[in-house]
């Protein structure tokens, strides 16, 4: 059940992070965005009014995102009005690799600094690791020393805020014990089909803002076609996508829907000036068959050699 405060938050078009910086409530996701990425980024910013773009080195589109950002800025948008997030990939999770990875990301994005830099997954992979990983390709991750390097990026003005993705409560607690600069943001898969309440509550307790990725579920379980979502959308005269994005906002999370279709990009940010009524919000919260879409299994699980022999182990058995 959403608290009244969380319900009221849905109207905000931004959230304030622990550092005092603001994060726009809706961002453009760029995972699997493909060859249209530069166009999508430019369209989102200049035509649809987005000010938040989420990307990652691993997506292989940062140069394209950079072109889109540059075009938007040449069109009169100020860099300081944009919020750009990227992520440190698993092969770079060693203290001496953090800064060079960020520098490559900045170069590809044609930027001097990032607003937010996230650890993409809390697992270190050997360069050239297979999918799924072969024996010896999942390496020891020295979280504390890598985080020190992340903190130094903030100190040196290369990154405004740092955070994590795909963490468990166990890993978050471990990080909080040693962090001088606590994570400002935790980015997780969240939608009515996977509310991810445990980590959400842990983040709230620590004052960490949460960004929801895959807000519409996935191609295997597309919540836009869920009858419960469709019913609420019809009642409110909104698209199922808008309802799912609004659900995320009313929960108190920012959200990063991905689309490469201009119309859908514009639609996905038309989520202000209306509310999902409390009874409908509650119905959306009670969608059954909860399970995560992105398990990390193909990236990190080796059923014979480990160190992670199941997806459940990847998530510290917190499912």
Short mmCIF file of N, CA, C and O in Angstrom, two decimals, residues 132-226:
data_model
loop_
_atom_site.label_atom_id
_atom_site.label_comp_id
_atom_site.label_asym_id
_atom_site.label_seq_id
_atom_site.Cartn_x
_atom_site.Cartn_y
_atom_site.Cartn_z
N UNK A 132 27.00 -17.97 -20.99
CA UNK A 132 27.34 -17.77 -19.58
C UNK A 132 28.85 -17.91 -19.35
O UNK A 132 29.56 -18.43 -20.21
N UNK A 133 29.32 -17.45 -18.17
CA UNK A 133 30.77 -17.45 -17.94
C UNK A 133 31.35 -18.85 -17.80
O UNK A 133 30.71 -19.76 -17.28
N UNK A 134 32.56 -19.00 -18.30
CA UNK A 134 33.27 -20.27 -18.13
C UNK A 134 34.01 -20.23 -16.78
O UNK A 134 34.07 -19.18 -16.13
N UNK A 135 34.57 -21.38 -16.37
CA UNK A 135 35.28 -21.46 -15.08
C UNK A 135 36.35 -20.38 -15.02
O UNK A 135 37.08 -20.16 -15.99
N UNK A 136 36.41 -19.68 -13.91
CA UNK A 136 37.46 -18.68 -13.70
C UNK A 136 37.19 -17.32 -14.30
O UNK A 136 38.04 -16.43 -14.23
N UNK A 137 36.02 -17.13 -14.92
CA UNK A 137 35.73 -15.82 -15.56
C UNK A 137 34.99 -14.84 -14.64
O UNK A 137 34.91 -13.65 -14.94
N UNK A 138 34.43 -15.34 -13.54
CA UNK A 138 33.85 -14.45 -12.53
C UNK A 138 34.91 -14.28 -11.45
O UNK A 138 35.31 -15.25 -10.80
N UNK A 139 35.39 -13.04 -11.28
CA UNK A 139 36.54 -12.77 -10.41
C UNK A 139 36.10 -12.16 -9.08
O UNK A 139 34.95 -11.74 -8.92
N UNK A 140 37.03 -12.10 -8.16
CA UNK A 140 36.77 -11.47 -6.86
C UNK A 140 36.54 -9.96 -7.07
O UNK A 140 37.30 -9.30 -7.76
N UNK A 141 35.48 -9.44 -6.47
CA UNK A 141 35.15 -8.01 -6.58
C UNK A 141 35.47 -7.33 -5.25
O UNK A 141 34.83 -7.61 -4.25
N UNK A 142 36.48 -6.45 -5.28
CA UNK A 142 36.85 -5.69 -4.08
C UNK A 142 35.98 -4.43 -4.03
O UNK A 142 36.38 -3.35 -4.47
N UNK A 143 34.77 -4.61 -3.51
CA UNK A 143 33.78 -3.54 -3.52
C UNK A 143 34.28 -2.28 -2.83
O UNK A 143 34.09 -1.15 -3.33
N UNK A 144 34.94 -2.46 -1.69
CA UNK A 144 35.37 -1.30 -0.90
C UNK A 144 36.39 -0.46 -1.66
O UNK A 144 36.27 0.77 -1.72
N UNK A 145 37.37 -1.09 -2.26
CA UNK A 145 38.41 -0.32 -2.97
C UNK A 145 37.88 0.29 -4.26
O UNK A 145 38.27 1.40 -4.64
N UNK A 146 37.00 -0.42 -4.95
CA UNK A 146 36.39 0.15 -6.17
C UNK A 146 35.55 1.37 -5.79
O UNK A 146 35.59 2.41 -6.46
N UNK A 147 34.82 1.27 -4.68
CA UNK A 147 33.99 2.40 -4.25
C UNK A 147 34.85 3.62 -3.88
O UNK A 147 34.47 4.75 -4.16
N UNK A 148 36.02 3.37 -3.27
CA UNK A 148 36.93 4.49 -2.99
C UNK A 148 37.27 5.24 -4.28
O UNK A 148 37.36 6.46 -4.29
N UNK A 149 37.50 4.49 -5.35
CA UNK A 149 37.81 5.11 -6.65
C UNK A 149 36.60 5.88 -7.18
O UNK A 149 36.75 6.96 -7.75
N UNK A 150 35.41 5.33 -7.00
CA UNK A 150 34.19 6.05 -7.39
C UNK A 150 34.10 7.37 -6.62
O UNK A 150 33.79 8.42 -7.18
N UNK A 151 34.39 7.29 -5.32
CA UNK A 151 34.34 8.50 -4.48
C UNK A 151 35.34 9.55 -4.97
O UNK A 151 35.05 10.76 -4.95
N UNK A 152 36.51 9.10 -5.44
CA UNK A 152 37.52 10.06 -5.90
C UNK A 152 37.06 10.78 -7.17
O UNK A 152 37.46 11.91 -7.43
N UNK A 153 36.21 10.14 -7.96
CA UNK A 153 35.67 10.78 -9.16
C UNK A 153 34.77 11.96 -8.78
O UNK A 153 34.73 12.98 -9.46
N UNK A 154 34.04 11.80 -7.67
CA UNK A 154 33.19 12.88 -7.16
C UNK A 154 34.08 14.03 -6.67
O UNK A 154 33.86 15.19 -7.01
N UNK A 155 35.08 13.66 -5.89
CA UNK A 155 36.01 14.66 -5.32
C UNK A 155 36.66 15.49 -6.43
O UNK A 155 36.85 16.69 -6.29
N UNK A 156 36.97 14.83 -7.55
CA UNK A 156 37.67 15.52 -8.64
C UNK A 156 36.72 16.18 -9.65
O UNK A 156 37.17 16.69 -10.68
N UNK A 157 35.43 16.16 -9.35
CA UNK A 157 34.47 16.88 -10.19
C UNK A 157 34.14 16.22 -11.51
O UNK A 157 33.53 16.84 -12.39
N UNK A 158 34.53 14.95 -11.67
CA UNK A 158 34.23 14.25 -12.93
C UNK A 158 32.82 13.66 -12.92
O UNK A 158 32.23 13.37 -13.96
N UNK A 159 32.29 13.48 -11.72
CA UNK A 159 30.98 12.87 -11.52
C UNK A 159 30.31 13.61 -10.36
O UNK A 159 30.97 13.87 -9.35
N UNK A 160 29.04 13.95 -10.51
CA UNK A 160 28.37 14.67 -9.41
C UNK A 160 27.89 13.73 -8.32
O UNK A 160 27.93 14.06 -7.15
N UNK A 161 27.37 12.57 -8.74
CA UNK A 161 26.88 11.59 -7.78
C UNK A 161 27.27 10.20 -8.23
O UNK A 161 27.46 9.95 -9.43
N UNK A 162 27.34 9.28 -7.26
CA UNK A 162 27.66 7.88 -7.57
C UNK A 162 26.59 6.98 -6.96
O UNK A 162 25.90 7.37 -6.00
N UNK A 163 26.47 5.79 -7.54
CA UNK A 163 25.45 4.88 -7.04
C UNK A 163 25.66 3.48 -7.56
O UNK A 163 26.73 3.14 -8.10
N UNK A 164 24.64 2.65 -7.40
CA UNK A 164 24.73 1.23 -7.73
C UNK A 164 23.48 0.78 -8.49
O UNK A 164 22.45 1.44 -8.45
N UNK A 165 23.63 -0.36 -9.16
CA UNK A 165 22.49 -1.02 -9.81
C UNK A 165 22.49 -2.49 -9.39
O UNK A 165 23.55 -3.05 -9.12
N UNK A 166 21.35 -3.10 -9.44
CA UNK A 166 21.23 -4.56 -9.29
C UNK A 166 21.88 -5.05 -8.00
O UNK A 166 22.51 -6.10 -7.97
N UNK A 167 21.71 -4.28 -6.95
CA UNK A 167 22.25 -4.67 -5.64
C UNK A 167 21.20 -5.45 -4.84
O UNK A 167 20.00 -5.34 -5.10
N UNK A 168 21.68 -6.20 -3.87
CA UNK A 168 20.81 -6.84 -2.89
C UNK A 168 20.92 -6.06 -1.59
O UNK A 168 21.84 -5.24 -1.43
N UNK A 169 20.02 -6.34 -0.66
CA UNK A 169 20.09 -5.70 0.65
C UNK A 169 21.42 -6.06 1.32
O UNK A 169 22.10 -5.21 1.91
N UNK A 170 21.83 -7.32 1.19
CA UNK A 170 23.11 -7.78 1.77
C UNK A 170 24.28 -6.95 1.25
O UNK A 170 25.12 -6.47 2.01
N UNK A 171 24.33 -6.78 -0.08
CA UNK A 171 25.46 -6.03 -0.68
C UNK A 171 25.37 -4.54 -0.34
O UNK A 171 26.40 -3.89 -0.13
N UNK A 172 24.16 -4.02 -0.30
CA UNK A 172 23.99 -2.60 0.03
C UNK A 172 24.46 -2.34 1.47
O UNK A 172 25.17 -1.37 1.72
N UNK A 173 24.09 -3.22 2.38
CA UNK A 173 24.53 -3.06 3.78
C UNK A 173 26.05 -3.11 3.89
O UNK A 173 26.67 -2.35 4.63
N UNK A 174 26.65 -4.01 3.11
CA UNK A 174 28.12 -4.11 3.11
C UNK A 174 28.74 -2.80 2.62
O UNK A 174 29.69 -2.28 3.21
N UNK A 175 28.18 -2.24 1.56
CA UNK A 175 28.72 -1.00 1.00
C UNK A 175 28.55 0.15 2.00
O UNK A 175 29.46 0.97 2.18
N UNK A 176 27.39 0.22 2.63
CA UNK A 176 27.11 1.32 3.56
C UNK A 176 28.07 1.32 4.75
O UNK A 176 28.36 2.37 5.31
N UNK A 177 28.56 0.14 5.13
CA UNK A 177 29.48 0.06 6.27
C UNK A 177 30.81 0.75 5.99
O UNK A 177 31.46 1.24 6.90
N UNK A 178 31.22 0.78 4.71
CA UNK A 178 32.55 1.32 4.41
C UNK A 178 32.54 2.62 3.60
O UNK A 178 33.56 3.27 3.46
N UNK A 179 31.39 3.00 3.07
CA UNK A 179 31.34 4.17 2.17
C UNK A 179 31.52 5.48 2.93
O UNK A 179 30.88 5.70 3.96
N UNK A 180 32.40 6.35 2.41
CA UNK A 180 32.47 7.73 2.92
C UNK A 180 31.41 8.57 2.23
O UNK A 180 30.77 9.42 2.85
N UNK A 181 31.26 8.36 0.93
CA UNK A 181 30.18 8.98 0.16
C UNK A 181 29.16 7.87 -0.10
O UNK A 181 29.43 6.94 -0.86
N UNK A 182 28.00 7.92 0.55
CA UNK A 182 27.04 6.84 0.33
C UNK A 182 26.45 6.91 -1.08
O UNK A 182 26.46 7.97 -1.70
N UNK A 183 25.98 5.78 -1.60
CA UNK A 183 25.35 5.83 -2.93
C UNK A 183 24.14 6.77 -2.91
O UNK A 183 23.33 6.72 -1.98
N UNK A 184 24.06 7.63 -3.91
CA UNK A 184 22.94 8.57 -4.01
C UNK A 184 21.72 7.89 -4.62
O UNK A 184 20.58 8.25 -4.32
N UNK A 185 21.99 6.91 -5.50
CA UNK A 185 20.92 6.26 -6.26
C UNK A 185 21.18 4.76 -6.32
O UNK A 185 22.33 4.32 -6.44
N UNK A 186 20.11 4.00 -6.25
CA UNK A 186 20.17 2.57 -6.52
C UNK A 186 19.18 2.31 -7.66
O UNK A 186 18.00 2.62 -7.53
N UNK A 187 19.69 1.79 -8.78
CA UNK A 187 18.83 1.54 -9.94
C UNK A 187 18.51 0.05 -10.01
O UNK A 187 19.41 -0.78 -10.02
N UNK A 188 17.22 -0.27 -10.05
CA UNK A 188 16.77 -1.66 -9.97
C UNK A 188 15.63 -1.90 -10.95
O UNK A 188 14.88 -0.99 -11.28
N UNK A 189 15.48 -3.16 -11.36
CA UNK A 189 14.27 -3.54 -12.10
C UNK A 189 13.07 -3.40 -11.17
O UNK A 189 13.06 -3.94 -10.06
N UNK A 190 12.07 -2.64 -11.61
CA UNK A 190 10.85 -2.48 -10.80
C UNK A 190 9.66 -2.21 -11.70
O UNK A 190 9.72 -1.36 -12.59
N UNK A 191 8.61 -2.95 -11.46
CA UNK A 191 7.33 -2.78 -12.16
C UNK A 191 6.30 -3.56 -11.36
O UNK A 191 6.69 -4.31 -10.44
N UNK A 192 5.01 -3.46 -11.66
CA UNK A 192 4.03 -4.20 -10.84
C UNK A 192 4.24 -5.72 -10.87
O UNK A 192 3.79 -6.41 -9.96
N UNK A 193 4.95 -6.21 -11.88
CA UNK A 193 5.26 -7.64 -11.94
C UNK A 193 6.51 -8.02 -11.16
O UNK A 193 6.82 -9.19 -11.02
N UNK A 194 7.23 -7.04 -10.66
CA UNK A 194 8.40 -7.28 -9.78
C UNK A 194 8.63 -6.00 -8.97
O UNK A 194 9.39 -5.13 -9.36
N UNK A 195 7.94 -5.91 -7.83
CA UNK A 195 7.96 -4.66 -7.05
C UNK A 195 9.29 -4.46 -6.33
O UNK A 195 9.64 -3.36 -5.97
N UNK A 196 10.00 -5.56 -6.09
CA UNK A 196 11.34 -5.47 -5.51
C UNK A 196 11.32 -4.74 -4.17
O UNK A 196 12.17 -3.89 -3.86
N UNK A 197 10.32 -5.08 -3.35
CA UNK A 197 10.08 -4.35 -2.10
C UNK A 197 11.25 -4.37 -1.12
O UNK A 197 11.49 -3.38 -0.44
N UNK A 198 11.97 -5.49 -1.05
CA UNK A 198 13.04 -5.59 -0.03
C UNK A 198 14.10 -4.52 -0.22
O UNK A 198 14.47 -3.81 0.70
N UNK A 199 14.60 -4.41 -1.45
CA UNK A 199 15.65 -3.41 -1.70
C UNK A 199 15.07 -2.00 -1.65
O UNK A 199 15.72 -1.05 -1.21
N UNK A 200 13.81 -1.85 -2.08
CA UNK A 200 13.16 -0.54 -2.06
C UNK A 200 13.10 -0.02 -0.61
O UNK A 200 13.46 1.13 -0.33
N UNK A 201 12.68 -0.89 0.30
CA UNK A 201 12.58 -0.49 1.71
C UNK A 201 13.96 -0.20 2.29
O UNK A 201 14.13 0.75 3.07
N UNK A 202 14.96 -1.02 1.94
CA UNK A 202 16.33 -0.80 2.44
C UNK A 202 16.85 0.56 1.97
O UNK A 202 17.49 1.30 2.73
N UNK A 203 16.59 0.89 0.72
CA UNK A 203 17.03 2.19 0.17
C UNK A 203 16.36 3.35 0.90
O UNK A 203 17.01 4.34 1.24
N UNK A 204 15.06 3.21 1.14
CA UNK A 204 14.34 4.27 1.86
C UNK A 204 14.96 4.49 3.23
O UNK A 204 15.16 5.63 3.66
N UNK A 205 15.28 3.40 3.90
CA UNK A 205 15.86 3.47 5.25
C UNK A 205 17.18 4.24 5.24
O UNK A 205 17.49 5.00 6.14
N UNK A 206 17.96 4.06 4.16
CA UNK A 206 19.27 4.72 4.05
C UNK A 206 19.20 6.08 3.35
O UNK A 206 20.23 6.72 3.14
N UNK A 207 18.01 6.50 2.93
CA UNK A 207 17.88 7.77 2.22
C UNK A 207 18.45 7.73 0.81
O UNK A 207 18.91 8.74 0.27
N UNK A 208 18.43 6.53 0.19
CA UNK A 208 18.95 6.37 -1.17
C UNK A 208 17.79 6.42 -2.15
O UNK A 208 16.80 5.69 -2.00
N UNK A 209 17.90 7.28 -3.15
CA UNK A 209 16.85 7.37 -4.16
C UNK A 209 16.88 6.14 -5.07
O UNK A 209 17.95 5.60 -5.38
N UNK A 210 15.71 5.70 -5.49
CA UNK A 210 15.63 4.53 -6.38
C UNK A 210 15.13 4.94 -7.76
O UNK A 210 14.16 5.69 -7.90
N UNK A 211 15.84 4.45 -8.78
CA UNK A 211 15.39 4.59 -10.17
C UNK A 211 14.93 3.21 -10.65
O UNK A 211 15.63 2.22 -10.47
N UNK A 212 13.75 3.18 -11.25
CA UNK A 212 13.17 1.92 -11.74
C UNK A 212 13.51 1.74 -13.22
O UNK A 212 13.23 2.62 -14.03
N UNK A 213 14.14 0.59 -13.55
CA UNK A 213 14.32 0.27 -14.97
C UNK A 213 13.37 -0.84 -15.38
O UNK A 213 12.75 -1.49 -14.53
N UNK A 214 13.19 -1.02 -16.69
CA UNK A 214 12.21 -1.97 -17.24
C UNK A 214 10.82 -1.75 -16.65
O UNK A 214 10.18 -2.69 -16.18
N UNK A 215 10.31 -0.50 -16.66
CA UNK A 215 9.02 -0.22 -16.01
C UNK A 215 7.83 -0.93 -16.67
O UNK A 215 6.78 -1.09 -16.06
N UNK A 216 8.02 -1.35 -17.93
CA UNK A 216 6.92 -2.02 -18.63
C UNK A 216 7.09 -3.54 -18.62
O UNK A 216 6.40 -4.27 -19.33
N UNK A 217 8.05 -4.03 -17.79
CA UNK A 217 8.34 -5.47 -17.81
C UNK A 217 9.27 -5.75 -18.97
O UNK A 217 10.24 -5.04 -19.17
N UNK A 218 8.98 -6.80 -19.75
CA UNK A 218 9.89 -7.18 -20.85
C UNK A 218 9.09 -7.76 -21.99
O UNK A 218 7.88 -7.93 -21.91
N UNK A 219 9.82 -8.11 -23.06
CA UNK A 219 9.13 -8.71 -24.21
C UNK A 219 8.47 -10.03 -23.80
O UNK A 219 7.41 -10.39 -24.29
N UNK A 220 9.11 -10.79 -22.86
CA UNK A 220 8.52 -12.06 -22.43
C UNK A 220 7.28 -11.82 -21.57
O UNK A 220 6.33 -12.57 -21.61
N UNK A 221 7.35 -10.78 -20.75
CA UNK A 221 6.21 -10.47 -19.88
C UNK A 221 5.93 -8.98 -19.97
O UNK A 221 6.31 -8.20 -19.11
N UNK A 222 5.29 -8.58 -21.09
CA UNK A 222 5.02 -7.18 -21.33
C UNK A 222 3.77 -6.76 -20.56
O UNK A 222 2.66 -7.15 -20.90
N UNK A 223 3.99 -5.97 -19.52
CA UNK A 223 2.88 -5.59 -18.65
C UNK A 223 1.89 -4.65 -19.33
O UNK A 223 0.78 -4.48 -18.86
N UNK A 224 2.31 -4.04 -20.44
CA UNK A 224 1.39 -3.18 -21.19
C UNK A 224 0.20 -3.99 -21.71
O UNK A 224 -0.85 -3.44 -22.03
N UNK A 225 0.37 -5.32 -21.80
CA UNK A 225 -0.72 -6.18 -22.26
C UNK A 225 -1.42 -6.89 -21.10
O UNK A 225 -2.28 -7.74 -21.32
N UNK A 226 -1.03 -6.55 -19.87
CA UNK A 226 -1.68 -7.18 -18.71
C UNK A 226 -3.10 -6.63 -18.59
O UNK A 226 -3.31 -5.42 -18.63
#
